mmCIF file with all atom_site columns, C-alpha atoms in Angstrom:
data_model
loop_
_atom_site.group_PDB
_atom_site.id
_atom_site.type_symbol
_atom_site.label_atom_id
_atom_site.label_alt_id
_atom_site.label_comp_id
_atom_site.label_asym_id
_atom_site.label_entity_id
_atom_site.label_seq_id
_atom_site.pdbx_PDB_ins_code
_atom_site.Cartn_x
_atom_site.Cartn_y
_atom_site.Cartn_z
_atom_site.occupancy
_atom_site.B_iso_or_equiv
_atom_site.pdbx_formal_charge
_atom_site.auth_seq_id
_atom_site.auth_comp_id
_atom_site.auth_asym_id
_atom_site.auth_atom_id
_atom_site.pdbx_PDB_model_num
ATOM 1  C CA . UNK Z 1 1  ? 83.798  72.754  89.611  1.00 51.00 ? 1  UNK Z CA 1
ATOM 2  C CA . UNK Z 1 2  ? 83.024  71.416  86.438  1.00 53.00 ? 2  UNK Z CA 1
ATOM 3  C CA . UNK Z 1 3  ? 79.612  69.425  85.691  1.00 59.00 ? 3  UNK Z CA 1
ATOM 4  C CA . UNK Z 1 4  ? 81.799  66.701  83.566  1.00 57.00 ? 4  UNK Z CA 1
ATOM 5  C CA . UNK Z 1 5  ? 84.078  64.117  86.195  1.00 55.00 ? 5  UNK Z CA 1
ATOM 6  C CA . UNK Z 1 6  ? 85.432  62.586  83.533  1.00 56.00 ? 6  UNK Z CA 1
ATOM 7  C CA . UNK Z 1 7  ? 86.736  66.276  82.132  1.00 56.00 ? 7  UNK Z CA 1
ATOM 8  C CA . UNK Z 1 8  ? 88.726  66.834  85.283  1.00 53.00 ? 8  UNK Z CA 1
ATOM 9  C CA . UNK Z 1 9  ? 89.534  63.038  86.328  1.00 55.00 ? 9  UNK Z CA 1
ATOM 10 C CA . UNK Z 1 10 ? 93.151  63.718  86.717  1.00 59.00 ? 10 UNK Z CA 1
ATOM 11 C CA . UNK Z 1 11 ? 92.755  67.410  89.114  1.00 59.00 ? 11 UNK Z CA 1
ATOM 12 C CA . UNK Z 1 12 ? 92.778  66.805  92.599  1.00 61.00 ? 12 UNK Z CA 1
ATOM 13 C CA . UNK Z 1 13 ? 91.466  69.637  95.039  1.00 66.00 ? 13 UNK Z CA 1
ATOM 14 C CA . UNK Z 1 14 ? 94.217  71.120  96.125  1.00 68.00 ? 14 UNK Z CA 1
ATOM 15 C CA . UNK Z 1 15 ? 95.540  74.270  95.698  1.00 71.00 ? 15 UNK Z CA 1
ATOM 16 C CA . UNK Z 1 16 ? 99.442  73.773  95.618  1.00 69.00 ? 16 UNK Z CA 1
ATOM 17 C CA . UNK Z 1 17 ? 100.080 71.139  92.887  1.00 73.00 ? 17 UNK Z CA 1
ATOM 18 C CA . UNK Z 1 18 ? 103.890 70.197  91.652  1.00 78.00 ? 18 UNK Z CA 1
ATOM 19 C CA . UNK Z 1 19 ? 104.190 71.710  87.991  1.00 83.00 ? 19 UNK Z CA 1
ATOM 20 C CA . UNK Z 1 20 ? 106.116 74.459  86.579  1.00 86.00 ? 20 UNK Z CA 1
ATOM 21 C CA . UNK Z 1 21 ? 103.507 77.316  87.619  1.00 86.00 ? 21 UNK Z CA 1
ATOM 22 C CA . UNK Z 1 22 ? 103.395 76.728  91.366  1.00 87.00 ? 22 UNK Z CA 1
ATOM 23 C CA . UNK Z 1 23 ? 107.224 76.392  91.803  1.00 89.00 ? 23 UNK Z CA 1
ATOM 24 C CA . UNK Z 1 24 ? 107.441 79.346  89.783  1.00 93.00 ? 24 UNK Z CA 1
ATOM 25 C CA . UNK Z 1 25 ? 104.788 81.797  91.351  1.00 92.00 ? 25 UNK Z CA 1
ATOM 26 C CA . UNK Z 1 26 ? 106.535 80.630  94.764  1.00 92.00 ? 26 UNK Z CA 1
ATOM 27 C CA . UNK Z 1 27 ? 109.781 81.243  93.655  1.00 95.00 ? 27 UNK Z CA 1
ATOM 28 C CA . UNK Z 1 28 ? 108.735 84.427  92.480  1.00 97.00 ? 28 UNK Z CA 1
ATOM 29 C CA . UNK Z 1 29 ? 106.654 85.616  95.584  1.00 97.00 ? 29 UNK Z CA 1
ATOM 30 C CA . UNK Z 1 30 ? 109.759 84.830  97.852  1.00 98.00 ? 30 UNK Z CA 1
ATOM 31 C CA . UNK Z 1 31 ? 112.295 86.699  95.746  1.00 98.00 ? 31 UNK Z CA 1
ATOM 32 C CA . UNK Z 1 32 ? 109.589 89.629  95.962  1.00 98.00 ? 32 UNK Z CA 1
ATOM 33 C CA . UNK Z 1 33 ? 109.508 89.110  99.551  1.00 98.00 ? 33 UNK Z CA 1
ATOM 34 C CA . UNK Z 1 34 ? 113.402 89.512  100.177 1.00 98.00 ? 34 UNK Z CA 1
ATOM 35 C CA . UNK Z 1 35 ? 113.644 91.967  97.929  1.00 98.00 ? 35 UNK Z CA 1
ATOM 36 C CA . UNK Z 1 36 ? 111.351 93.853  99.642  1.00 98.00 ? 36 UNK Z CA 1
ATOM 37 C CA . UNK Z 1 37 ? 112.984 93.196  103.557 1.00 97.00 ? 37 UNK Z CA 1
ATOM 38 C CA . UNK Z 1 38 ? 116.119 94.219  101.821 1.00 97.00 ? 38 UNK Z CA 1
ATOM 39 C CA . UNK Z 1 39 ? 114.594 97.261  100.783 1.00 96.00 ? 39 UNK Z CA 1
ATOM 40 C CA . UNK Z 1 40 ? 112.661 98.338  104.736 1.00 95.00 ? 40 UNK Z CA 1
ATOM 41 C CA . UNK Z 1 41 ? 115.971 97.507  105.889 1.00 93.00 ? 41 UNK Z CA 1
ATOM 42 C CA . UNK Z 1 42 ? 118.369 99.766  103.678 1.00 94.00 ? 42 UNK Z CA 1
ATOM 43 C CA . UNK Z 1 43 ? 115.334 102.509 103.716 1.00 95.00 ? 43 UNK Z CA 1
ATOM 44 C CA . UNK Z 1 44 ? 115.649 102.401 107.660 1.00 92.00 ? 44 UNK Z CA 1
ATOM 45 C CA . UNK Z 1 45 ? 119.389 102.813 108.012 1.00 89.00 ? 45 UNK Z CA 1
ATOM 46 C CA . UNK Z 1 46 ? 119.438 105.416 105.626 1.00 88.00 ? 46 UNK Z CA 1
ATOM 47 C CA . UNK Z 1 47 ? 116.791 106.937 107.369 1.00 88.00 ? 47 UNK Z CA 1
ATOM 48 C CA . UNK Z 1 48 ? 118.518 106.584 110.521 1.00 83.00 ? 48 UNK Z CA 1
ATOM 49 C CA . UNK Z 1 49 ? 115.674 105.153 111.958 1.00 74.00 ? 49 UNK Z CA 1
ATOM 50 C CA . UNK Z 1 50 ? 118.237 101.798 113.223 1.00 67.00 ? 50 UNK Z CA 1
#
């Protein structure tokens, strides 16, 4: 936290906020996530594991 309260008057203290970055790095950690269900799932049938 910044020493100045004036510097960061407008910050609240919360982690998600609603700007471009957050929708994007959440947007981006679910595709990952699919992607990656997608792939354990293809990876098993191939396998033959399913």
């Amino acid at each position: 936290m910044s020493a100045d309260p004036t510097k960061n008057q407008n910050n609240e203290d919360y982690i998600l906020k609603d700007n471009k970055k957050t929708k994007f790095g959440a947007s981006f950690i679910i595709v990952v996530l699919i992607v990656l269900a997608i792939a354990v799932a293809f990876s098993g049938s191939y396998m033959g594991w399913w």
